[in-house]
Amino acid sequence: MWYAIEGFDGADVLASRQAVRPAHLARLIALRDEGRLLLAGPCPAIDAEDPGPAGFTGSIVIARFPSLDEARAWADADPYVAAGVYARVEVRPFRLSLP
């Protein structure tokens, strides 16, 4: 099943986000290479492709996992969680309707 994973950034975490981004991306690339990633990306804090020092409000990942518990475990192990970038993470089942 697909799961939507939404991480919400804490305050003043842009430097931490940038520092651990390679490790965060490596996990997403692994999901992609396994055919389990539908989409992933950050949410800019302002209406701009590159928000600069405004940073991001969080990230969204939609990926396939065998169960909700496994999706939550994967999300909890994210480098952004360990580095304190995400203040909280929500994981919900997701049903793909389109395209």
Short mmCIF file of N, CA and C in Angstrom, two decimals:
data_model
loop_
_atom_site.label_atom_id
_atom_site.label_comp_id
_atom_site.label_asym_id
_atom_site.label_seq_id
_atom_site.Cartn_x
_atom_site.Cartn_y
_atom_site.Cartn_z
N MET A 1 0.84 -1.17 0.00
CA MET A 1 0.00 0.00 0.00
C MET A 1 0.89 1.24 0.00
N TRP A 2 0.35 2.31 -0.56
CA TRP A 2 1.04 3.60 -0.53
C TRP A 2 0.80 4.28 0.81
N TYR A 3 1.80 5.05 1.26
CA TYR A 3 1.69 5.83 2.49
C TYR A 3 2.22 7.23 2.23
N ALA A 4 1.49 8.22 2.75
CA ALA A 4 1.94 9.60 2.70
C ALA A 4 2.67 9.89 4.00
N ILE A 5 3.90 10.35 3.85
CA ILE A 5 4.73 10.69 5.01
C ILE A 5 5.01 12.18 4.91
N GLU A 6 4.56 12.91 5.93
CA GLU A 6 4.78 14.35 5.92
C GLU A 6 5.56 14.75 7.16
N GLY A 7 6.74 15.32 6.91
CA GLY A 7 7.57 15.82 7.99
C GLY A 7 7.41 17.33 8.07
N PHE A 8 7.29 17.85 9.28
CA PHE A 8 7.11 19.27 9.51
C PHE A 8 8.36 19.83 10.18
N ASP A 9 9.01 20.78 9.53
CA ASP A 9 10.25 21.35 10.05
C ASP A 9 10.00 22.15 11.33
N GLY A 10 10.99 22.09 12.22
CA GLY A 10 10.99 22.95 13.39
C GLY A 10 11.47 24.34 12.99
N ALA A 11 11.68 25.17 13.97
CA ALA A 11 12.15 26.54 13.73
C ALA A 11 13.68 26.56 13.55
N ASP A 12 14.13 27.38 12.63
CA ASP A 12 15.56 27.62 12.43
C ASP A 12 16.37 26.34 12.21
N VAL A 13 15.90 25.50 11.30
CA VAL A 13 16.57 24.21 11.06
C VAL A 13 17.22 24.13 9.67
N LEU A 14 17.28 25.23 8.93
CA LEU A 14 17.79 25.17 7.57
C LEU A 14 19.22 24.63 7.52
N ALA A 15 20.09 25.08 8.40
CA ALA A 15 21.47 24.59 8.39
C ALA A 15 21.53 23.09 8.68
N SER A 16 20.75 22.62 9.63
CA SER A 16 20.71 21.18 9.93
C SER A 16 20.14 20.40 8.75
N ARG A 17 19.11 20.94 8.12
CA ARG A 17 18.50 20.30 6.95
C ARG A 17 19.54 20.13 5.86
N GLN A 18 20.29 21.17 5.58
CA GLN A 18 21.30 21.12 4.52
C GLN A 18 22.42 20.14 4.87
N ALA A 19 22.79 20.07 6.15
CA ALA A 19 23.88 19.19 6.57
C ALA A 19 23.55 17.72 6.40
N VAL A 20 22.31 17.33 6.67
CA VAL A 20 21.97 15.90 6.61
C VAL A 20 21.22 15.53 5.33
N ARG A 21 21.05 16.49 4.44
CA ARG A 21 20.31 16.23 3.20
C ARG A 21 20.86 15.05 2.39
N PRO A 22 22.19 14.91 2.24
CA PRO A 22 22.68 13.76 1.46
C PRO A 22 22.21 12.41 2.04
N ALA A 23 22.21 12.26 3.34
CA ALA A 23 21.76 11.01 3.96
C ALA A 23 20.26 10.82 3.77
N HIS A 24 19.51 11.90 3.88
CA HIS A 24 18.06 11.86 3.66
C HIS A 24 17.76 11.42 2.21
N LEU A 25 18.45 12.05 1.26
CA LEU A 25 18.24 11.71 -0.16
C LEU A 25 18.65 10.28 -0.48
N ALA A 26 19.69 9.78 0.16
CA ALA A 26 20.15 8.41 -0.10
C ALA A 26 19.03 7.40 0.21
N ARG A 27 18.28 7.64 1.26
CA ARG A 27 17.17 6.74 1.60
C ARG A 27 16.06 6.81 0.57
N LEU A 28 15.80 8.03 0.08
CA LEU A 28 14.77 8.19 -0.96
C LEU A 28 15.20 7.54 -2.26
N ILE A 29 16.46 7.67 -2.60
CA ILE A 29 16.99 7.05 -3.82
C ILE A 29 16.87 5.53 -3.72
N ALA A 30 17.12 4.99 -2.53
CA ALA A 30 16.98 3.53 -2.34
C ALA A 30 15.53 3.11 -2.58
N LEU A 31 14.57 3.86 -2.04
CA LEU A 31 13.16 3.55 -2.30
C LEU A 31 12.85 3.62 -3.79
N ARG A 32 13.35 4.67 -4.45
CA ARG A 32 13.12 4.83 -5.89
C ARG A 32 13.69 3.63 -6.65
N ASP A 33 14.90 3.24 -6.32
CA ASP A 33 15.56 2.14 -7.02
C ASP A 33 14.84 0.81 -6.79
N GLU A 34 14.12 0.71 -5.68
CA GLU A 34 13.33 -0.49 -5.39
C GLU A 34 11.93 -0.42 -6.02
N GLY A 35 11.63 0.69 -6.71
CA GLY A 35 10.32 0.86 -7.32
C GLY A 35 9.22 1.18 -6.32
N ARG A 36 9.58 1.72 -5.15
CA ARG A 36 8.61 1.96 -4.08
C ARG A 36 8.31 3.43 -3.85
N LEU A 37 8.92 4.33 -4.61
CA LEU A 37 8.73 5.76 -4.39
C LEU A 37 7.85 6.35 -5.47
N LEU A 38 6.74 6.97 -5.06
CA LEU A 38 5.87 7.66 -6.00
C LEU A 38 6.34 9.09 -6.21
N LEU A 39 6.60 9.79 -5.11
CA LEU A 39 7.11 11.16 -5.19
C LEU A 39 7.71 11.57 -3.86
N ALA A 40 8.55 12.59 -3.91
CA ALA A 40 9.15 13.13 -2.69
C ALA A 40 9.64 14.54 -2.98
N GLY A 41 9.54 15.39 -1.99
CA GLY A 41 10.09 16.73 -2.14
C GLY A 41 9.79 17.61 -0.96
N PRO A 42 10.54 18.73 -0.87
CA PRO A 42 10.34 19.67 0.21
C PRO A 42 9.24 20.67 -0.10
N CYS A 43 8.73 21.31 0.94
CA CYS A 43 7.71 22.36 0.81
C CYS A 43 8.38 23.69 1.15
N PRO A 44 8.64 24.55 0.15
CA PRO A 44 9.27 25.84 0.43
C PRO A 44 8.41 26.69 1.38
N ALA A 45 9.09 27.46 2.23
CA ALA A 45 8.40 28.30 3.20
C ALA A 45 7.77 29.53 2.54
N ILE A 46 8.23 29.84 1.32
CA ILE A 46 7.65 30.95 0.56
C ILE A 46 7.30 30.46 -0.83
N ASP A 47 6.56 31.25 -1.57
CA ASP A 47 6.12 30.87 -2.91
C ASP A 47 7.25 31.07 -3.91
N ALA A 48 8.24 30.15 -3.84
CA ALA A 48 9.40 30.23 -4.72
C ALA A 48 10.01 28.85 -4.86
N GLU A 49 10.50 28.55 -6.05
CA GLU A 49 11.19 27.28 -6.29
C GLU A 49 12.38 27.13 -5.34
N ASP A 50 13.16 28.19 -5.21
CA ASP A 50 14.30 28.22 -4.29
C ASP A 50 14.01 29.26 -3.22
N PRO A 51 13.64 28.84 -2.02
CA PRO A 51 13.25 29.80 -1.00
C PRO A 51 14.41 30.52 -0.32
N GLY A 52 15.64 30.13 -0.67
CA GLY A 52 16.79 30.77 -0.05
C GLY A 52 16.75 30.64 1.46
N PRO A 53 17.09 31.73 2.17
CA PRO A 53 17.16 31.65 3.63
C PRO A 53 15.82 31.44 4.31
N ALA A 54 14.70 31.60 3.59
CA ALA A 54 13.38 31.33 4.17
C ALA A 54 13.24 29.85 4.49
N GLY A 55 13.96 29.01 3.74
CA GLY A 55 13.96 27.58 4.00
C GLY A 55 12.66 26.88 3.63
N PHE A 56 12.35 25.86 4.38
CA PHE A 56 11.25 24.96 4.08
C PHE A 56 10.38 24.76 5.31
N THR A 57 9.14 24.39 5.07
CA THR A 57 8.23 24.08 6.18
C THR A 57 8.16 22.58 6.46
N GLY A 58 8.74 21.79 5.57
CA GLY A 58 8.72 20.34 5.74
C GLY A 58 8.90 19.64 4.42
N SER A 59 8.53 18.37 4.39
CA SER A 59 8.68 17.54 3.20
C SER A 59 7.52 16.57 3.10
N ILE A 60 7.28 16.12 1.87
CA ILE A 60 6.26 15.11 1.62
C ILE A 60 6.90 13.95 0.86
N VAL A 61 6.61 12.74 1.30
CA VAL A 61 7.06 11.52 0.64
C VAL A 61 5.84 10.63 0.48
N ILE A 62 5.66 10.08 -0.70
CA ILE A 62 4.63 9.06 -0.88
C ILE A 62 5.35 7.83 -1.41
N ALA A 63 5.28 6.76 -0.62
CA ALA A 63 6.03 5.55 -0.94
C ALA A 63 5.23 4.32 -0.54
N ARG A 64 5.63 3.21 -1.11
CA ARG A 64 4.96 1.93 -0.85
C ARG A 64 5.69 1.18 0.26
N PHE A 65 4.90 0.68 1.23
CA PHE A 65 5.43 -0.13 2.32
C PHE A 65 4.47 -1.29 2.56
N PRO A 66 4.95 -2.39 3.16
CA PRO A 66 4.07 -3.52 3.44
C PRO A 66 2.98 -3.22 4.47
N SER A 67 3.23 -2.24 5.37
CA SER A 67 2.25 -1.94 6.41
C SER A 67 2.47 -0.52 6.93
N LEU A 68 1.47 -0.02 7.63
CA LEU A 68 1.57 1.29 8.26
C LEU A 68 2.69 1.31 9.29
N ASP A 69 2.83 0.24 10.05
CA ASP A 69 3.91 0.17 11.04
C ASP A 69 5.28 0.28 10.39
N GLU A 70 5.46 -0.38 9.24
CA GLU A 70 6.75 -0.31 8.56
C GLU A 70 6.98 1.07 7.95
N ALA A 71 5.93 1.72 7.47
CA ALA A 71 6.07 3.08 6.97
C ALA A 71 6.47 4.02 8.10
N ARG A 72 5.85 3.86 9.27
CA ARG A 72 6.20 4.69 10.42
C ARG A 72 7.63 4.44 10.88
N ALA A 73 8.04 3.19 10.88
CA ALA A 73 9.42 2.87 11.28
C ALA A 73 10.42 3.49 10.32
N TRP A 74 10.12 3.43 9.01
CA TRP A 74 11.00 4.05 8.02
C TRP A 74 11.07 5.56 8.26
N ALA A 75 9.92 6.18 8.48
CA ALA A 75 9.88 7.63 8.72
C ALA A 75 10.64 8.00 9.99
N ASP A 76 10.49 7.22 11.04
CA ASP A 76 11.17 7.50 12.32
C ASP A 76 12.69 7.41 12.20
N ALA A 77 13.16 6.63 11.23
CA ALA A 77 14.60 6.44 11.04
C ALA A 77 15.22 7.48 10.10
N ASP A 78 14.43 8.45 9.65
CA ASP A 78 14.94 9.46 8.72
C ASP A 78 16.02 10.32 9.39
N PRO A 79 17.09 10.62 8.67
CA PRO A 79 18.13 11.50 9.22
C PRO A 79 17.60 12.87 9.65
N TYR A 80 16.55 13.35 9.00
CA TYR A 80 15.98 14.63 9.42
C TYR A 80 15.36 14.53 10.81
N VAL A 81 14.84 13.37 11.17
CA VAL A 81 14.31 13.16 12.52
C VAL A 81 15.47 13.16 13.52
N ALA A 82 16.50 12.38 13.22
CA ALA A 82 17.64 12.28 14.13
C ALA A 82 18.33 13.62 14.34
N ALA A 83 18.37 14.47 13.31
CA ALA A 83 19.04 15.76 13.39
C ALA A 83 18.15 16.86 13.97
N GLY A 84 16.88 16.53 14.25
CA GLY A 84 15.98 17.51 14.81
C GLY A 84 15.40 18.48 13.79
N VAL A 85 15.53 18.15 12.50
CA VAL A 85 14.94 19.00 11.45
C VAL A 85 13.43 18.95 11.55
N TYR A 86 12.89 17.73 11.61
CA TYR A 86 11.44 17.57 11.72
C TYR A 86 11.02 17.70 13.17
N ALA A 87 10.08 18.60 13.42
CA ALA A 87 9.49 18.72 14.76
C ALA A 87 8.45 17.63 14.98
N ARG A 88 7.81 17.21 13.87
CA ARG A 88 6.86 16.09 13.94
C ARG A 88 6.72 15.47 12.56
N VAL A 89 6.26 14.22 12.56
CA VAL A 89 6.06 13.47 11.31
C VAL A 89 4.70 12.79 11.39
N GLU A 90 3.94 12.89 10.29
CA GLU A 90 2.66 12.19 10.19
C GLU A 90 2.76 11.18 9.06
N VAL A 91 2.22 10.00 9.32
CA VAL A 91 2.20 8.93 8.31
C VAL A 91 0.77 8.45 8.17
N ARG A 92 0.28 8.47 6.93
CA ARG A 92 -1.10 8.07 6.67
C ARG A 92 -1.17 7.18 5.44
N PRO A 93 -2.11 6.24 5.40
CA PRO A 93 -2.32 5.49 4.16
C PRO A 93 -2.73 6.45 3.06
N PHE A 94 -2.36 6.10 1.83
CA PHE A 94 -2.64 6.94 0.67
C PHE A 94 -3.15 6.05 -0.46
N ARG A 95 -4.24 6.45 -1.06
CA ARG A 95 -4.78 5.70 -2.21
C ARG A 95 -4.59 6.52 -3.46
N LEU A 96 -3.79 6.02 -4.37
CA LEU A 96 -3.52 6.69 -5.64
C LEU A 96 -4.74 6.58 -6.54
N SER A 97 -5.26 7.71 -6.98
CA SER A 97 -6.41 7.73 -7.87
C SER A 97 -6.05 8.21 -9.27
N LEU A 98 -5.20 9.22 -9.38
CA LEU A 98 -4.78 9.78 -10.67
C LEU A 98 -3.28 10.04 -10.65
N PRO A 99 -2.58 10.02 -11.67
CA PRO A 99 -3.03 9.82 -13.03
C PRO A 99 -3.29 8.37 -13.31
#
